[in-house]
Coordinates of C-alpha atoms and ligand atoms in Angstrom, one line a residue:
M1 CA 0.1 0.1 0.0
R2 CA 1.3 3.4 -1.0
M3 CA 1.8 5.6 2.2
L4 CA 0.5 9.0 2.1
R5 CA 3.1 11.8 2.6
P6 CA 2.1 14.1 5.5
L7 CA 1.4 17.6 4.0
P8 CA 3.9 20.2 5.2
L9 CA 2.4 22.9 7.5
V10 CA 3.6 26.1 6.7
L11 CA 3.4 28.1 9.9
T12 CA 4.5 31.6 9.4
F13 CA 2.2 33.2 12.2
P14 CA 2.3 32.8 15.9
A15 CA 0.7 29.4 16.7
M16 CA -2.8 29.5 17.1
L17 CA -4.2 29.5 20.7
L18 CA -7.2 26.9 21.1
D19 CA -9.4 27.8 23.9
A20 CA -12.9 27.2 25.2
Y21 CA -14.2 29.5 22.6
T22 CA -12.5 28.0 19.4
Q23 CA -15.0 27.4 16.6
P24 CA -14.4 24.1 14.8
V25 CA -15.0 23.4 11.1
A26 CA -14.6 20.0 9.9
L27 CA -13.7 18.2 6.5
L28 CA -15.9 15.0 6.1
G29 CA -14.5 12.7 3.5
Y30 CA -13.1 9.1 3.2
P31 CA -10.1 9.3 3.0
V32 CA -9.0 12.9 3.8
G33 CA -5.2 12.4 4.3
H34 CA -4.5 13.9 1.0
S35 CA -6.5 17.1 1.5
R36 CA -5.2 20.7 1.2
S37 CA -8.1 22.3 2.8
P38 CA -6.7 22.1 6.5
L39 CA -3.7 23.9 5.4
I40 CA -5.8 26.5 3.4
H41 CA -8.2 27.3 6.2
N42 CA -5.9 27.0 9.2
T43 CA -3.5 29.2 7.3
A44 CA -6.4 31.8 6.8
F45 CA -7.5 31.6 10.4
Q46 CA -4.1 32.2 11.5
A47 CA -3.4 35.0 9.2
Q48 CA -6.5 36.8 10.4
G49 CA -6.2 36.0 14.1
L50 CA -9.7 34.0 14.1
N51 CA -10.4 31.7 16.8
Y52 CA -11.3 28.8 14.6
V53 CA -9.7 25.5 13.8
Y54 CA -10.3 23.2 10.6
L55 CA -9.9 19.3 11.2
A56 CA -10.0 16.7 8.6
L57 CA -12.2 13.9 9.7
P58 CA -12.2 10.6 8.0
V59 CA -16.1 9.5 7.9
A60 CA -17.0 6.1 6.4
P61 CA -20.1 6.0 4.3
S62 CA -21.9 4.0 7.0
D63 CA -21.3 7.0 9.6
L64 CA -22.0 10.0 7.5
K65 CA -25.6 10.6 9.1
A66 CA -24.1 10.3 12.6
A67 CA -21.2 12.6 11.5
V68 CA -23.5 15.1 10.2
G69 CA -25.7 15.0 13.5
G70 CA -22.5 15.4 15.3
L71 CA -21.9 19.0 13.6
R72 CA -25.2 20.0 15.1
A73 CA -24.6 18.4 18.4
L74 CA -20.9 19.5 18.9
H75 CA -21.7 23.1 17.8
F76 CA -19.5 23.0 14.8
R77 CA -19.5 26.2 12.7
G78 CA -19.6 24.2 9.3
A79 CA -17.9 21.7 7.3
N80 CA -16.7 20.9 3.9
V81 CA -17.7 17.7 2.2
T82 CA -15.6 15.8 -0.1
I83 CA -15.3 12.3 -1.9
P84 CA -17.2 10.0 -1.5
H85 CA -20.0 12.1 0.4
K86 CA -20.9 15.1 -1.6
E87 CA -24.2 13.7 -3.1
A88 CA -25.1 11.5 -0.2
V89 CA -25.0 14.4 2.4
L90 CA -27.5 16.3 0.2
P91 CA -30.9 14.9 1.9
L92 CA -29.4 15.5 5.3
M93 CA -29.4 19.3 4.8
D94 CA -32.1 21.5 6.1
T95 CA -31.7 24.1 3.2
L96 CA -29.8 24.0 0.2
S97 CA -28.3 26.8 -2.1
S98 CA -29.5 26.9 -5.7
Q99 CA -26.1 25.7 -6.8
A100 CA -26.0 22.8 -4.5
A101 CA -29.7 21.8 -5.6
A102 CA -28.8 22.3 -9.4
V103 CA -25.4 20.4 -9.2
G104 CA -26.8 17.6 -6.9
A105 CA -24.0 17.9 -4.6
V106 CA -22.9 19.8 -1.4
N107 CA -19.2 20.6 -0.7
T108 CA -19.9 23.3 2.2
I109 CA -22.1 23.1 5.3
V110 CA -22.9 26.1 7.3
C111 CA -24.4 25.4 10.8
R112 CA -26.8 28.2 11.4
R113 CA -28.4 29.2 14.7
A114 CA -30.9 31.9 14.9
E115 CA -30.4 32.3 18.8
Q116 CA -27.7 31.3 21.0
E117 CA -29.6 28.4 22.4
G118 CA -31.8 27.9 19.4
P119 CA -32.0 24.9 17.2
V120 CA -29.2 24.5 14.5
T121 CA -30.2 24.5 10.7
L122 CA -27.7 23.0 8.2
Y123 CA -27.3 25.0 5.1
G124 CA -25.9 23.0 2.2
D125 CA -23.8 24.8 -0.5
N126 CA -21.8 24.0 -3.5
T127 CA -18.8 26.4 -3.6
D128 CA -17.1 24.4 -6.5
V129 CA -19.3 26.5 -8.9
A130 CA -18.1 29.9 -7.5
G131 CA -14.5 28.6 -7.2
F132 CA -14.4 27.4 -10.7
L133 CA -15.7 30.9 -12.0
A134 CA -13.4 32.8 -9.9
P135 CA -10.4 32.7 -12.3
L136 CA -12.5 33.3 -15.3
A137 CA -13.9 36.7 -14.1
L138 CA -11.3 38.7 -15.8
L139 CA -11.8 36.7 -19.2
A140 CA -15.7 37.0 -18.9
A141 CA -16.0 39.2 -21.8
S142 CA -14.3 36.9 -24.3
L143 CA -16.3 34.0 -23.1
Q144 CA -19.8 35.1 -24.0
E145 CA -21.8 32.8 -26.5
V146 CA -18.6 31.0 -27.7
D147 CA -17.8 27.3 -28.3
M148 CA -16.4 25.5 -25.2
L149 CA -15.3 22.0 -24.5
V150 CA -15.2 19.9 -21.1
F151 CA -13.2 16.8 -20.8
G152 CA -14.7 14.3 -18.2
A153 CA -18.2 13.7 -17.0
G154 CA -17.6 13.1 -13.3
G155 CA -18.5 15.2 -10.2
A156 CA -16.4 18.2 -11.0
A157 CA -17.7 18.3 -14.5
R158 CA -21.2 18.7 -13.2
A159 CA -20.3 22.0 -11.3
V160 CA -18.3 23.2 -14.4
V161 CA -21.2 22.5 -16.9
Y162 CA -23.7 24.2 -14.6
A163 CA -21.3 27.2 -14.1
L164 CA -20.7 27.7 -17.9
L165 CA -24.4 27.2 -18.9
T166 CA -25.6 29.7 -16.5
T167 CA -22.9 32.2 -16.5
F168 CA -21.7 32.3 -20.3
R169 CA -24.5 31.1 -22.4
P170 CA -22.2 29.1 -24.8
A171 CA -22.9 28.8 -28.4
R172 CA -21.8 25.2 -28.1
L173 CA -20.8 23.1 -25.0
T174 CA -19.4 19.9 -25.7
I175 CA -18.7 17.2 -23.0
A176 CA -16.1 14.8 -24.1
A177 CA -15.8 11.6 -21.9
R178 CA -14.3 8.2 -22.1
N179 CA -17.6 7.0 -21.1
Q180 CA -20.3 8.6 -23.3
A181 CA -23.3 7.2 -21.6
Q182 CA -22.1 9.1 -18.6
A183 CA -21.6 12.3 -20.6
E184 CA -25.0 11.9 -21.8
R185 CA -26.6 11.5 -18.4
L186 CA -24.8 14.7 -17.4
A187 CA -26.0 16.5 -20.5
T188 CA -29.6 15.3 -19.7
A189 CA -29.3 16.5 -16.0
F190 CA -28.7 20.0 -17.1
A191 CA -31.0 20.3 -20.1
A192 CA -33.2 22.6 -18.2
Y193 CA -30.4 25.2 -18.2
D194 CA -29.5 24.5 -21.6
T195 CA -31.7 27.4 -23.2
R196 CA -29.8 27.7 -26.4
A197 CA -29.6 23.9 -27.1
A198 CA -25.8 24.1 -26.8
L199 CA -24.9 20.7 -25.1
R200 CA -23.8 17.6 -27.0
T201 CA -21.7 14.7 -26.0
M202 CA -18.9 12.6 -27.7
P203 CA -16.2 10.2 -26.9
L204 CA -13.0 11.7 -25.6
K205 CA -11.1 10.1 -28.5
D206 CA -13.2 11.9 -31.2
A207 CA -12.7 15.4 -29.5
A208 CA -9.9 16.9 -31.6
A209 CA -12.1 19.0 -34.0
A210 CA -14.2 20.2 -31.2
A211 CA -11.0 21.1 -29.2
R212 CA -9.7 23.3 -32.3
T213 CA -13.0 25.4 -32.6
S214 CA -13.5 25.9 -28.8
R215 CA -12.6 29.2 -27.1
L216 CA -12.3 27.4 -23.6
L217 CA -11.2 24.0 -22.8
V218 CA -11.6 22.5 -19.3
N219 CA -10.1 19.4 -18.2
A220 CA -12.2 17.8 -15.4
T221 CA -10.5 14.4 -15.6
P222 CA -7.4 13.1 -13.5
L223 CA -5.5 13.1 -16.8
G224 CA -2.3 14.9 -15.8
M225 CA -2.3 14.3 -12.3
A226 CA -0.1 11.7 -10.5
P227 CA 0.2 8.8 -11.5
L228 CA -1.0 10.1 -14.9
E229 CA 1.4 13.0 -15.1
D230 CA 2.4 12.2 -18.7
Y231 CA -1.1 12.3 -20.1
T232 CA -3.2 14.9 -21.5
P233 CA -6.8 15.0 -22.8
L234 CA -5.8 16.9 -25.9
Q235 CA -4.2 15.3 -28.9
T236 CA -2.7 18.6 -30.4
P237 CA -1.7 21.4 -28.0
A238 CA -4.1 24.4 -27.7
S239 CA -3.1 27.7 -29.3
T240 CA -3.3 31.4 -29.3
G241 CA -6.6 32.5 -28.6
Q242 CA -7.8 29.7 -26.6
I243 CA -8.1 29.6 -22.8
V244 CA -7.2 25.9 -21.2
Y245 CA -8.2 25.5 -17.7
D246 CA -7.1 22.4 -15.9
L247 CA -8.9 21.5 -12.7
V248 CA -5.9 19.5 -11.7
Y249 CA -3.9 21.6 -9.2
T250 CA -0.4 20.4 -9.7
P251 CA 1.5 21.7 -12.8
T252 CA 0.3 19.4 -16.0
R253 CA 1.5 18.6 -19.4
L254 CA -1.7 20.1 -20.7
L255 CA -1.1 23.6 -19.3
R256 CA 2.6 23.5 -20.1
E257 CA 1.9 22.8 -23.6
A258 CA -1.0 25.3 -23.8
A259 CA 1.2 28.0 -22.5
S260 CA 4.2 27.1 -24.9
H261 CA 1.8 27.6 -27.7
G262 CA 0.4 31.0 -26.7
A263 CA -2.9 29.8 -25.3
I264 CA -3.9 31.3 -21.9
A265 CA -3.3 28.5 -19.2
L266 CA -5.3 28.5 -15.9
G267 CA -4.5 25.8 -13.3
G268 CA -6.7 24.1 -10.7
L269 CA -4.9 25.8 -7.8
E270 CA -7.1 28.9 -8.4
M271 CA -10.4 26.9 -8.2
L272 CA -9.3 25.3 -5.3
I273 CA -8.5 28.7 -3.4
G274 CA -11.7 30.0 -5.1
Q275 CA -14.1 27.4 -3.5
A276 CA -12.4 27.6 -0.1
A277 CA -12.7 31.3 -0.1
A278 CA -16.4 31.0 -0.8
S279 CA -16.8 28.5 2.1
Y280 CA -14.7 30.5 4.5
I281 CA -16.6 33.8 4.1
Q282 CA -19.9 31.9 5.1
W283 CA -18.4 30.4 8.2
T284 CA -16.4 33.5 9.4
G285 CA -17.8 36.7 7.8
H286 CA -14.4 37.3 6.5
P287 CA -12.9 37.3 3.1
M288 CA -10.2 34.8 3.0
P289 CA -6.5 36.4 2.6
T290 CA -6.0 34.5 -0.7
E291 CA -2.4 35.7 -1.2
V292 CA -1.3 34.1 2.0
V293 CA -3.1 31.1 1.3
R294 CA -1.7 30.7 -2.3
A295 CA 1.9 31.2 -0.9
A296 CA 1.3 28.5 1.7
L297 CA -0.1 26.1 -0.9
Q298 CA 2.6 26.8 -3.5
A299 CA 5.3 26.2 -0.8
G300 CA 3.5 22.9 0.1
L301 CA 3.2 21.8 -3.5
Q302 CA 7.0 22.4 -3.9
R303 CA 8.1 19.9 -1.4
Ligands
NAP1 P1 -14.7 11.9 -10.8 O1 -15.9 12.2 -10.3 O2 -14.0 10.7 -10.4 O3 -14.7 12.0 -12.5 C1 -13.4 12.1 -13.2 C2 -13.9 12.0 -14.6 O4 -12.7 11.7 -15.3 C3 -14.9 10.8 -15.1 O5 -15.6 11.2 -16.2 C4 -13.8 9.7 -15.4 O6 -14.4 8.8 -16.3 C5 -12.8 10.5 -16.0 N1 -11.5 9.8 -16.0 C6 -11.1 9.2 -15.2 N2 -9.8 8.6 -15.5 C7 -9.7 8.8 -16.7 C8 -8.7 8.4 -17.7 N3 -7.6 7.9 -17.4 N4 -8.8 8.8 -19.0 C9 -10.0 9.5 -19.4 N5 -10.9 9.9 -18.5 C10 -10.8 9.7 -17.2 O7 -13.6 13.0 -10.3 P2 -13.9 14.6 -10.0 O8 -14.2 14.8 -8.6 O9 -14.9 15.0 -11.1 O10 -12.4 15.2 -10.4 C11 -11.9 15.3 -11.6 C12 -10.7 16.1 -11.5 O11 -10.9 17.4 -11.2 C13 -9.7 15.5 -10.7 O12 -8.3 15.7 -11.1 C14 -9.8 16.4 -9.4 O13 -8.3 16.4 -8.7 C15 -10.1 17.6 -10.0 N6 -10.9 18.5 -9.2 C16 -10.2 19.8 -8.9 C17 -10.8 20.7 -8.1 C18 -10.2 22.1 -7.6 O14 -10.7 22.5 -6.8 N7 -9.3 22.5 -8.4 C19 -12.2 20.4 -7.7 C20 -12.8 19.2 -7.9 C21 -12.0 18.2 -8.7 P3 -14.9 7.3 -15.8 O15 -16.3 7.5 -15.2 O16 -15.0 6.6 -17.1 O17 -13.8 6.8 -14.8

């Protein structure tokens, strides 16, 4: 069995003092040892001197309901939810954001209490949508009503397809996946948001022509991520005028080739930070100090 390397903790602030008033936030997943979220949120709490702590908690699927009940009982401020619980946690929420309801997955829980001793309500949100869109904000003008291509049809692709359909009104939005039936299910699930009949699907291996004519290419597969570092979903590198957005947050061949051929290359680290920032502000009321978090993540990724 491959041993997971402990993630380095970058402590550049005075150590946080935990006391009787510390507000806990959890990550519920299984496993959670790979997660960068504790580094992100604890770095931000420390940088802003907030009395919060973020804990990664491995929760087996059979324990999910009890774990969510524990958030209420133990006065957690909230939680992130990751694989494999993002869909299963949905019916355990009291209310949902429109994004969580549309995507069918929750990655953020906010524990809300109207009065000090009142009952807790659990609000489920999907900040992957906002996180994905964050790095595209400056490019939004060039993304209206153009052709787009998404590689992959899994959980991340759902948030991406919803975000693209509802934000940019694409002329054509192609979902290319090695399992075309899965791509078709995804297209069907979002048909209600496809007001321009932009969605179509195709096998990944046939996507070369669609890739050439798309302004935006999004990789929502693990191709490029260890142990698939040598792989890319694109047969021919993207070129000038195209925007390539890889959700993988380590540097990838796809992005290296895109940048060297004049395309705009966006890495998944920005989405990771964007989704975290959209959760953080809901728990703390403070905008996340993203520069400090980015530096901590980059230092962590280099080790
Ligand atoms: P997922 O639900 O497992 O979906 C992965 C998709 O990629 C599926 O369509 C899968 O097809 C396909 N795929 C897997 N291996 C492949 C291969 N060797 N060749 C071609 N297609 C392959 O995973 P996910 O949660 O959507 O995540 C996808 C990627 O996005 C991961 O790299 C993840 O780290 C990244 N991500 C990044 C962020 C961020 O914040 N930056 C957030 C979420 C996800 P099959 O169904 O046929 O296996």
